[in-house]
Short mmCIF file of C-alpha atoms and ligand atoms in Angstrom, two decimals:
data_model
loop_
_atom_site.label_atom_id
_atom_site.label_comp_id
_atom_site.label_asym_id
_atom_site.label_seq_id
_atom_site.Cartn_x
_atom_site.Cartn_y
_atom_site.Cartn_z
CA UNK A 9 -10.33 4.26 18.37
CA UNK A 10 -7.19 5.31 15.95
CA UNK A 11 -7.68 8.92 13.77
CA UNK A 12 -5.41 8.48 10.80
CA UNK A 13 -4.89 10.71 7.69
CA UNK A 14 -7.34 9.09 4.75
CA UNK A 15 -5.27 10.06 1.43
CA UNK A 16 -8.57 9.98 -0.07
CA UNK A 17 -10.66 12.76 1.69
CA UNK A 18 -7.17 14.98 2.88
CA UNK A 19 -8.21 14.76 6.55
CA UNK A 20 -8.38 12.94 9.55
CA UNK A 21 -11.04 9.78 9.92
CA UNK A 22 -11.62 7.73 12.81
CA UNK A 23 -11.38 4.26 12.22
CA UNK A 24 -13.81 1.83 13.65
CA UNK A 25 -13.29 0.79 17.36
CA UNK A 26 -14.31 -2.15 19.56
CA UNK A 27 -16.56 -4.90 18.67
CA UNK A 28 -16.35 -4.27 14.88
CA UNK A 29 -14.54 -6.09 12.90
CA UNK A 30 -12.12 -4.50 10.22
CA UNK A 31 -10.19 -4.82 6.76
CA UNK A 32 -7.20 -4.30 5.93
CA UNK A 33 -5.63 -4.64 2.26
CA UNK A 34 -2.13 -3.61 2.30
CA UNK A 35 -0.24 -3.56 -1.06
CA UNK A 36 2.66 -6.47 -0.80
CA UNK A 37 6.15 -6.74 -2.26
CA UNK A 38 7.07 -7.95 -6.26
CA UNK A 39 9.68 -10.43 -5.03
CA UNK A 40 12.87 -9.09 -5.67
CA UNK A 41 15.45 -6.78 -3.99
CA UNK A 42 13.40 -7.99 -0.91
CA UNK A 43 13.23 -6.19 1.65
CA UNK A 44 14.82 -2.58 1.72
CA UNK A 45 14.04 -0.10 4.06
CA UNK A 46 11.26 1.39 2.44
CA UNK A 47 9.57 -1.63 2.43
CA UNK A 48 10.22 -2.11 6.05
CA UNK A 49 8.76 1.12 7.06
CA UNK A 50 5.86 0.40 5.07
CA UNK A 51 5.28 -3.26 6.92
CA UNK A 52 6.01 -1.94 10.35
CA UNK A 53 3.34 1.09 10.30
CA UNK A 54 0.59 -1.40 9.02
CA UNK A 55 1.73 -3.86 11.74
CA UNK A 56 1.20 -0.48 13.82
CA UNK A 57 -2.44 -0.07 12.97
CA UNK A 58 -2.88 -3.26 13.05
CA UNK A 59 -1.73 -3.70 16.86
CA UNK A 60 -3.52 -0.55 17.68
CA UNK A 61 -6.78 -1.67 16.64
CA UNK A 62 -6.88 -5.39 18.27
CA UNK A 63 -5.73 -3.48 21.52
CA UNK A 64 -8.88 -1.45 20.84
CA UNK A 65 -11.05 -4.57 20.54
CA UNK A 66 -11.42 -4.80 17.02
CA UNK A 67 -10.90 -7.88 14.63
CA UNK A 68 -8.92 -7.22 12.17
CA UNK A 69 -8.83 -9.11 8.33
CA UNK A 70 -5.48 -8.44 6.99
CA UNK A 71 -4.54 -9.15 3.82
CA UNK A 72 -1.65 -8.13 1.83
CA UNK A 73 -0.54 -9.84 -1.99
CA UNK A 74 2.83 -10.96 -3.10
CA UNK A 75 2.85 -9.61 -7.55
CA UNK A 76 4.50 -12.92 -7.86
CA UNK A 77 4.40 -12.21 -11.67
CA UNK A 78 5.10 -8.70 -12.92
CA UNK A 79 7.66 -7.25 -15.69
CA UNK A 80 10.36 -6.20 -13.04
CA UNK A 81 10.52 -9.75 -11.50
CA UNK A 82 10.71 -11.44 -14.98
CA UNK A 83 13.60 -8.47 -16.17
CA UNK A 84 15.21 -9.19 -12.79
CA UNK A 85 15.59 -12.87 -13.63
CA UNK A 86 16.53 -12.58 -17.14
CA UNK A 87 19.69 -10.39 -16.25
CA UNK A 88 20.36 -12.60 -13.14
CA UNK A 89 19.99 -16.06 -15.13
CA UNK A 90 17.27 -17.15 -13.16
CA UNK A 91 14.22 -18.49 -13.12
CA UNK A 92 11.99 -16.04 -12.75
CA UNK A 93 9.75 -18.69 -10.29
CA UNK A 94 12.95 -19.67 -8.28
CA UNK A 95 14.09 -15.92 -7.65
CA UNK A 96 10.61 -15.00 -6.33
CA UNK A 97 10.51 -18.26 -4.16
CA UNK A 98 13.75 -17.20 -2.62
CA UNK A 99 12.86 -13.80 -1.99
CA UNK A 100 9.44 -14.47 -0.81
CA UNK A 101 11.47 -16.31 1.93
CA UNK A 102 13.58 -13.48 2.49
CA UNK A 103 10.89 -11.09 2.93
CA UNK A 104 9.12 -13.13 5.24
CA UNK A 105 12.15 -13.79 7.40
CA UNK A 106 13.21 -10.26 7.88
CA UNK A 107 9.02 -9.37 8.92
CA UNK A 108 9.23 -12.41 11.43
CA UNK A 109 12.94 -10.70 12.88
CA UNK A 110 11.07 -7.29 12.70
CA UNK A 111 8.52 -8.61 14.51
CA UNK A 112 5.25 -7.76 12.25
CA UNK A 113 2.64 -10.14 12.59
CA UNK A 114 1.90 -12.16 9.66
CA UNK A 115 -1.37 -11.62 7.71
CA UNK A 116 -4.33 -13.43 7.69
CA UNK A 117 -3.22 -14.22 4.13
CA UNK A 118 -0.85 -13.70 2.02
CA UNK A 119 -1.97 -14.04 -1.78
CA UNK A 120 -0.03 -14.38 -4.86
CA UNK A 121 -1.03 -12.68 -8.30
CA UNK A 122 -0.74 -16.19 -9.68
CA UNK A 123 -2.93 -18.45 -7.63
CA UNK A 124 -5.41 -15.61 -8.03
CA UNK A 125 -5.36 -15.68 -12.16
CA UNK A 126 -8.69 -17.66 -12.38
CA UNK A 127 -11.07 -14.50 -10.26
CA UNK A 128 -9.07 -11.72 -12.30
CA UNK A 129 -10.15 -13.52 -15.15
CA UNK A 130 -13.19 -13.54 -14.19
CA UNK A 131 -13.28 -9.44 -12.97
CA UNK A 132 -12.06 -8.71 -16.49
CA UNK A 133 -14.69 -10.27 -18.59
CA UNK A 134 -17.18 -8.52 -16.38
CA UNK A 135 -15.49 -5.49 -17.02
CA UNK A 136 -15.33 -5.90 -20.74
CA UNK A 137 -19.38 -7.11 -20.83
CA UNK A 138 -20.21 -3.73 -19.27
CA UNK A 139 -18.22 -1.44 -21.53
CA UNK A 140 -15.45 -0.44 -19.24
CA UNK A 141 -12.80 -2.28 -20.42
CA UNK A 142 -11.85 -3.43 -23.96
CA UNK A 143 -9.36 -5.40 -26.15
CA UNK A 144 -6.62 -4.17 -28.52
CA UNK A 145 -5.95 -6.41 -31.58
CA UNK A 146 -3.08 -7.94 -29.97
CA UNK A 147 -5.48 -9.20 -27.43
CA UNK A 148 -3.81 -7.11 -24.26
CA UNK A 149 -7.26 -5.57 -22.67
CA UNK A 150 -6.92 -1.77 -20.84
CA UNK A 151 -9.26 -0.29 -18.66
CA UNK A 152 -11.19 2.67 -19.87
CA UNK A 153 -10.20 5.59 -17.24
CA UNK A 154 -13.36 7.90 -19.34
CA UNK A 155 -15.49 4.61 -17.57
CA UNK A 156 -18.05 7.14 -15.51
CA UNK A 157 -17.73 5.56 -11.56
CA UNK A 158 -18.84 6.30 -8.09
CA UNK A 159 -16.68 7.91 -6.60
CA UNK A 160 -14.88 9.37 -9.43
CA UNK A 161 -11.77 8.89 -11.06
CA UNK A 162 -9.34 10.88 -9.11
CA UNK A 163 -10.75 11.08 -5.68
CA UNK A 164 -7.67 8.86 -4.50
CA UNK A 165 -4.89 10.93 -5.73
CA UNK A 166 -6.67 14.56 -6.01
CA UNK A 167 -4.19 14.89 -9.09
CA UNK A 168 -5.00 16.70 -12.09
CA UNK A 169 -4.50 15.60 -15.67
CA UNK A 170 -0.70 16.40 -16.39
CA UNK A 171 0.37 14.92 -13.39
CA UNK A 172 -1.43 11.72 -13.72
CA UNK A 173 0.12 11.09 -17.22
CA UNK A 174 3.56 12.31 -15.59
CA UNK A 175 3.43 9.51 -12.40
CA UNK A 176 1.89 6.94 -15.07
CA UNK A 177 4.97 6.84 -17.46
CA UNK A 178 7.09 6.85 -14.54
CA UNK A 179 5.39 4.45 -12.60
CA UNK A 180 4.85 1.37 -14.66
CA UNK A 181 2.01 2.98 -16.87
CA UNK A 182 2.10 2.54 -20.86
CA UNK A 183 0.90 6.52 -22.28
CA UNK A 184 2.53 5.64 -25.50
CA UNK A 185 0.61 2.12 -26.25
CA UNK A 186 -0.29 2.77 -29.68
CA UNK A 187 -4.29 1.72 -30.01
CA UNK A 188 -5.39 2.97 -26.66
CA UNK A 189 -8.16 5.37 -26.52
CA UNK A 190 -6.61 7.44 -23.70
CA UNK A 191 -2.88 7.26 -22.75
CA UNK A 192 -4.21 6.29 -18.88
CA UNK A 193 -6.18 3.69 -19.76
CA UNK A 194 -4.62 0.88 -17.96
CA UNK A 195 -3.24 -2.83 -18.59
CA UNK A 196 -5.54 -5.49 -16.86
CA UNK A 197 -4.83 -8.20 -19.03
CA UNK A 198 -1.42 -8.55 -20.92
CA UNK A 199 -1.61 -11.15 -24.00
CA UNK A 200 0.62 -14.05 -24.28
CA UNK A 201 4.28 -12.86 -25.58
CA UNK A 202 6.98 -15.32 -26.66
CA UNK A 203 8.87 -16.21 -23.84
CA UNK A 204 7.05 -15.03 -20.96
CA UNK A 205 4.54 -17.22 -19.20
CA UNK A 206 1.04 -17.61 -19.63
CA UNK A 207 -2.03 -18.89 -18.03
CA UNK A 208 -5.20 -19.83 -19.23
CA UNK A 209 -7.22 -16.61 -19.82
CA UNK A 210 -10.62 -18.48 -21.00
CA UNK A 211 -12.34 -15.91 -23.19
CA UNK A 212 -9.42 -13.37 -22.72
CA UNK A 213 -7.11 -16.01 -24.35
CA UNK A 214 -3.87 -16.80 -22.71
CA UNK A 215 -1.91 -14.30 -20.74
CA UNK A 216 -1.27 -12.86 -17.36
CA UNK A 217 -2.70 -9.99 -15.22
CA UNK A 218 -2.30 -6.33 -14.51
CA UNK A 219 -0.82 -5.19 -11.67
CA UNK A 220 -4.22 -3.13 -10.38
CA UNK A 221 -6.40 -5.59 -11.25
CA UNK A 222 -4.77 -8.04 -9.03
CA UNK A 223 -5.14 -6.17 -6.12
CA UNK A 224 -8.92 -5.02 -6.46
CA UNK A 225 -9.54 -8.74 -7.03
CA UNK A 226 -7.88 -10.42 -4.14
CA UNK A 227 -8.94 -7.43 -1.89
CA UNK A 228 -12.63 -8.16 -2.46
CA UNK A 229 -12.42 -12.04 -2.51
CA UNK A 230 -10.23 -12.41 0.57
CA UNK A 231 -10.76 -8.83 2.80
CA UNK A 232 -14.18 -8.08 1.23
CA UNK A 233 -15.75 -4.77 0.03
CA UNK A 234 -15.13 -1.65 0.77
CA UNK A 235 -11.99 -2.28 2.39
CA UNK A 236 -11.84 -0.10 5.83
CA UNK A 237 -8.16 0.70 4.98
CA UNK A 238 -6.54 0.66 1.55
CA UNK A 239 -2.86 0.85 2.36
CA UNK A 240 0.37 0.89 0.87
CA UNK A 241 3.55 3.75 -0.03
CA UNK A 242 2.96 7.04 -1.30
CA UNK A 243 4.11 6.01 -4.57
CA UNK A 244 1.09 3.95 -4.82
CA UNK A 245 -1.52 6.86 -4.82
CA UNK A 246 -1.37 7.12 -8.33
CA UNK A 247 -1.72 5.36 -10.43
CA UNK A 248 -1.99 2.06 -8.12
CA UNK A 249 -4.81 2.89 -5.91
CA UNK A 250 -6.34 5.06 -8.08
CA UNK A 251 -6.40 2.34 -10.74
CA UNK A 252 -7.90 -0.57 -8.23
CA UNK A 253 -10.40 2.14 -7.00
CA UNK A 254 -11.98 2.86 -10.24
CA UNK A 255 -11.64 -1.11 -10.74
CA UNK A 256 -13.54 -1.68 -8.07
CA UNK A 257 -16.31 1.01 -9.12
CA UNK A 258 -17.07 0.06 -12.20
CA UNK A 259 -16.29 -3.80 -11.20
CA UNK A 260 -18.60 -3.52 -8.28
CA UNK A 261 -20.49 -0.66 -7.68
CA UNK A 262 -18.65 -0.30 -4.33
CA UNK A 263 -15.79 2.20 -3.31
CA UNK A 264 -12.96 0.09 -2.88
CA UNK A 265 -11.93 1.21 0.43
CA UNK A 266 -13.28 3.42 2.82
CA UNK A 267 -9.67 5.20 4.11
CA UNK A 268 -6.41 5.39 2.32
CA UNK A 269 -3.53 5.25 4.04
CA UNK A 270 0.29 5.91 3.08
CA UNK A 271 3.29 5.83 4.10
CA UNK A 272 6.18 8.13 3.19
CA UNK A 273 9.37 7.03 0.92
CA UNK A 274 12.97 6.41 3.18
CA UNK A 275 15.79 7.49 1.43
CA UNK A 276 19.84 7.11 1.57
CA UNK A 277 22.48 9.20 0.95
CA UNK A 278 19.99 12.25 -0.08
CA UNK A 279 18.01 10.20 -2.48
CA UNK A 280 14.67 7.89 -2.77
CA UNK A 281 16.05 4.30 -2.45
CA UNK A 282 15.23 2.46 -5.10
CA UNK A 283 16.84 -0.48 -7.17
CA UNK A 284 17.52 1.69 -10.15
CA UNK A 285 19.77 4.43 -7.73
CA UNK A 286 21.25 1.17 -6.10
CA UNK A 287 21.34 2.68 -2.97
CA UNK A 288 19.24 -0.02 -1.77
CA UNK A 289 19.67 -0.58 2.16
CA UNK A 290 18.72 -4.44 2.81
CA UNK A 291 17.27 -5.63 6.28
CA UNK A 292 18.67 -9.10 5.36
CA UNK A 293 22.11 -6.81 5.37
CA UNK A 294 21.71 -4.84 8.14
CA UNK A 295 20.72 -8.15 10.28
CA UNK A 296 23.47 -10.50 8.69
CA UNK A 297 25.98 -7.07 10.22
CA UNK A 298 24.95 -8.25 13.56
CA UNK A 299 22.27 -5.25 13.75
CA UNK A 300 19.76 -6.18 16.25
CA UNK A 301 15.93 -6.44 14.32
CA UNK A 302 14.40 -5.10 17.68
CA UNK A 303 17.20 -1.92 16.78
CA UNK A 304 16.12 -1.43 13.24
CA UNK A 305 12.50 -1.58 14.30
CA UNK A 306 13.20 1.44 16.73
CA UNK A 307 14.87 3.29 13.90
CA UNK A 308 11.45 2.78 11.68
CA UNK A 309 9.31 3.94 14.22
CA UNK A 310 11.29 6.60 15.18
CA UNK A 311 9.88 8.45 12.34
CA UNK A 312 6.66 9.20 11.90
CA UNK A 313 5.04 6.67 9.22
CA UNK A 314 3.56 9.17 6.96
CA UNK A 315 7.09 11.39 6.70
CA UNK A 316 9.86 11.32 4.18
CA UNK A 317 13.57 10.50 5.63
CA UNK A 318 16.87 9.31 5.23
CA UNK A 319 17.88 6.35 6.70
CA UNK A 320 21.72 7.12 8.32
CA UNK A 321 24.35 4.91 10.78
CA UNK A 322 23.75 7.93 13.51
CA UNK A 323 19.75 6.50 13.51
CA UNK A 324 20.64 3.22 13.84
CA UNK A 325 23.68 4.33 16.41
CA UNK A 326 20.98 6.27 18.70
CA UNK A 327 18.18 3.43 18.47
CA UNK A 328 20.56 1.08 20.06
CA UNK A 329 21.24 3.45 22.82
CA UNK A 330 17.46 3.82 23.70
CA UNK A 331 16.93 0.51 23.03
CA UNK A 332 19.56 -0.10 25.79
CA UNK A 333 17.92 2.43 28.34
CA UNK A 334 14.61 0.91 27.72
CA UNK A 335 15.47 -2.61 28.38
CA UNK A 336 17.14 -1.38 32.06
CA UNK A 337 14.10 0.45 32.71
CA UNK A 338 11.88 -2.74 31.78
CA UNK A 339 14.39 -5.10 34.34
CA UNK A 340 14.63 -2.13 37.09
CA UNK A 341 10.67 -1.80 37.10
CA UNK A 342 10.27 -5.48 36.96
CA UNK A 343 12.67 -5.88 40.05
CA UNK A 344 10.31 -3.22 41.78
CA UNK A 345 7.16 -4.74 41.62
CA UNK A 346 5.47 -2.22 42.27
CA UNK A 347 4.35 -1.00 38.77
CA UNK A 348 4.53 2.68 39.44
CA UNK A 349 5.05 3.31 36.11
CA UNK A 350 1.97 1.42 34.21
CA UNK A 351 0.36 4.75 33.71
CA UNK A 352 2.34 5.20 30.97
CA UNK A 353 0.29 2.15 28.83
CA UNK A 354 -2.29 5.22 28.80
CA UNK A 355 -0.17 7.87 27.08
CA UNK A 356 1.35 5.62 25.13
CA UNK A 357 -2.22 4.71 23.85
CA UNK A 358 -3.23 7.96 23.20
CA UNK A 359 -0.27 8.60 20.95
CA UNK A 360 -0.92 5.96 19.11
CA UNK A 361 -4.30 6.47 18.58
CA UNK A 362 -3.72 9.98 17.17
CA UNK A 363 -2.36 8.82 13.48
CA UNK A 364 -0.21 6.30 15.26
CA UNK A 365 2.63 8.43 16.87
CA UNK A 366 5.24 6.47 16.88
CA UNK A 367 7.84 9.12 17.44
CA UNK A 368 5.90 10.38 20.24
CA UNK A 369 4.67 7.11 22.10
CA UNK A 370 9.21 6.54 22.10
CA UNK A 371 9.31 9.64 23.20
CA UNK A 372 7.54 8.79 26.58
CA UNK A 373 9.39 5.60 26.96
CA UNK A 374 12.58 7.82 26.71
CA UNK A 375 11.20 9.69 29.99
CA UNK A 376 9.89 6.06 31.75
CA UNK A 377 13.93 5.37 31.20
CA UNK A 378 15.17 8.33 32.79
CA UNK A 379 12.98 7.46 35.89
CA UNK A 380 15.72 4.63 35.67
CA UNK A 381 18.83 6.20 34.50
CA UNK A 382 20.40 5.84 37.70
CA UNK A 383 18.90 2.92 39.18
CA UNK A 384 21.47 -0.89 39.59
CA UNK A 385 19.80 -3.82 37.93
CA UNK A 386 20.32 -6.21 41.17
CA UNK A 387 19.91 -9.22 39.09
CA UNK A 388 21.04 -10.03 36.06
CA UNK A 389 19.14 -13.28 35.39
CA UNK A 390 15.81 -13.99 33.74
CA UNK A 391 12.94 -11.64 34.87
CA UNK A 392 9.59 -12.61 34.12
CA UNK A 393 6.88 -9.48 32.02
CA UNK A 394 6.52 -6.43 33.56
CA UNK A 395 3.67 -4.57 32.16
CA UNK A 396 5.02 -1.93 30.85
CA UNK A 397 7.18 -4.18 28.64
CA UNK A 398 4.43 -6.24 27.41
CA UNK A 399 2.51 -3.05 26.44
CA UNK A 400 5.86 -2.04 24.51
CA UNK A 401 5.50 -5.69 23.30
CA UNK A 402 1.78 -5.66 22.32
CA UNK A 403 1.37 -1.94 21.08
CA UNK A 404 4.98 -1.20 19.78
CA UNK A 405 6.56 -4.65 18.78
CA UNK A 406 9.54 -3.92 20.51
CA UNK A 407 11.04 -6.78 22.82
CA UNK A 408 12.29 -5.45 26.08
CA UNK A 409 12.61 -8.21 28.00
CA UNK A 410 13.88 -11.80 26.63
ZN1 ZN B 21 -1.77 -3.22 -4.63
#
């Protein structure tokens, strides 16, 4: 059974274990400036947990969303010329391309913020009828954060007052809306403006949704409620999460999720990457260089998911290099038959298992290699598995053997 860190209580939980089946909702991309690192990093450590826990019997329900409408994508296509339905199209392709090459395995679905517009309708009204959500004369409806809810607002993030309104302006919030009753109430339904696109809103009029509200309502239709893990980057904590949590609360009377897990932010030359710094580093690039995906993988999980770090061309440089000891180890142990080495599968378990290791399960394939170091390959044609290569396959997602 995996421990991981659960954002929401600051500590270690063990996650459920074999025979049990699980949920996972795991924040998805805003098509465009698919996919950089940071996104990648993201993807991959889900695909971790996710790998861990079917290896550990359980049946996972993974779900992640594509914001397939959202102010950045419509900005994005405005300055680009686009349509804003074409650009997301094309990097909704992208994105799934580059997790296919990286080897993550898909979802059980992949939802869009548009198909779901009919249920968030829906969750809104609901909210409204009860009192914790209301309209402002232009018709845009905000969440009221004063909304009392079990658990309370905050036990996500742990952040206190000035530093919620601080990640909220800088994080797609709205503090200055004039008309709202507290500057953290947040957007769930965003009136009809000229020239952006609408959809039928029935008693909300026409419009489109909010970000959080998107993601608390495609979590409980298609994942169901509360989620075992809530997951996403650490920029999410607030006010994302925090925002679908309290969602869910008042929406449902149900916690949202039951662990919250996040990953750290990769940066590049010394800073977060991010679109605005356009220090963006693309998988699509990296892979249309000639990179191997199996290389760039080994360079994600050679940090530890829930760390900060800089992506550089040494990483990449030294993941090729164990990548290349690993795959003679796989062909020399294969050629001896004799699988001396499948003890390994154990410890490689166990590092997983303890807030998925990564760093330390490579670690131990760097000392199955050196077993190797010195040993010929005899043949250089096809081999068939060798177990320790399919566990690398199975638990790790790194190919070995072709
Ligand atoms: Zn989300």
């Amino acid at each position: 059974m995996p421990t991981v860190f659960d954002t929401g209580s600051r500590g270690p939980r063990t996650l459920k274990g074999n025979g049990s089946t699980a949920g996972l909702y795991v924040c998805g991309i805003t098509p465009y400036d698919a996919t950089h690192l940071g996104h990648a990093a993201t993807y991959v450590a889900f695909d971790l947990l996710n790998r861990v826990w079917r290896d550990a019997g359980v049946e996972v329900v993974y779900v992640q969303n594509t914001t397939d409408v959202d102010d950045p994508l419509l900005e994005r296509a405005n300055e680009r010329g686009l349509d804003w339905r074409e650009l997301a199209d094309d990097q909704i392709d992208l994105f799934r391309a580059d997790m296919e090459a990286l080897r993550v395995l898909p979802p059980d679905h992949y939802i869009g913020a548009v198909e779901s517009i009919p249920q968030v309708v829906s969750a809104v009204e609901e909210l409204i009828a009860s009192g914790a959500a209301y309209a402002l004369d232009n018709g845009d409806v905000y969440y009221r954060v004063s909304t009392p809810v079990q658990p309370p607002f905050g036990s996500v993030s742990h952040d206190d007052r000035a530093t919620m309104l601080r990640l909220f302006a800088e994080r797609g919030g709205d503090p200055e809306t004039p008309g709202k009753e507290d500057p953290l109430d947040a957007l769930l339904w965003r009136a009809k403006r000229d020239g952006e696109p609408s959809w039928d809103g029935a008693s909300l009029g026409r419009g489109r949704p909010g970000w959080h509200i998107e993601c608390a309502v495609i979590a409980a239709d298609y994942v169901g409620l509360p989620l075992d893990v809530q997951g996403g980057g650490s920029d999410l904590v607030f006010p994302h999460h925090e925002m679908g949590a309290a969602h869910t609360a008042a929406w449902k009377r149900t916690p949202l999720a039951r662990t919250y897990m996040h990953t750290g932010m990769v940066g590049y030359q010394g800073e977060k990457m991010s679109k605005s710094k356009g220090n963006l580093v693309l998988v699509s690039k990296l892979r249309g260089a000639g990179v191997d995906p199996m290389a760039i993988r080994t360079v994600l999980l050679s940090n530890h998911y829930r760390s900060d770090w800089n992506f550089t061309d040494e990483l990449l440089t030294t993941a090729e290099a164990r990548l290349r000891a690993w795959r003679h180890a796989a062909r020399c142990e294969s050629e001896c038959r004799e699988g001396l080495r499948v003890h390994i599968i154990g410890l490689l378990r166990e590092a997983l298992a303890d807030d998925l290791d990564a760093p330390r399960a490579l670690g131990i394939l760097d000392e199955w290699a050196d077993h190797y170091a010195d040993t010929p390959v005899r043949d250089h044609g096809p081999v068939s598995g060798d177990r320790v290569a399919d566990a690398v396959d199975a638990l790790l997602g790194i190919r070995l053997l072709d």
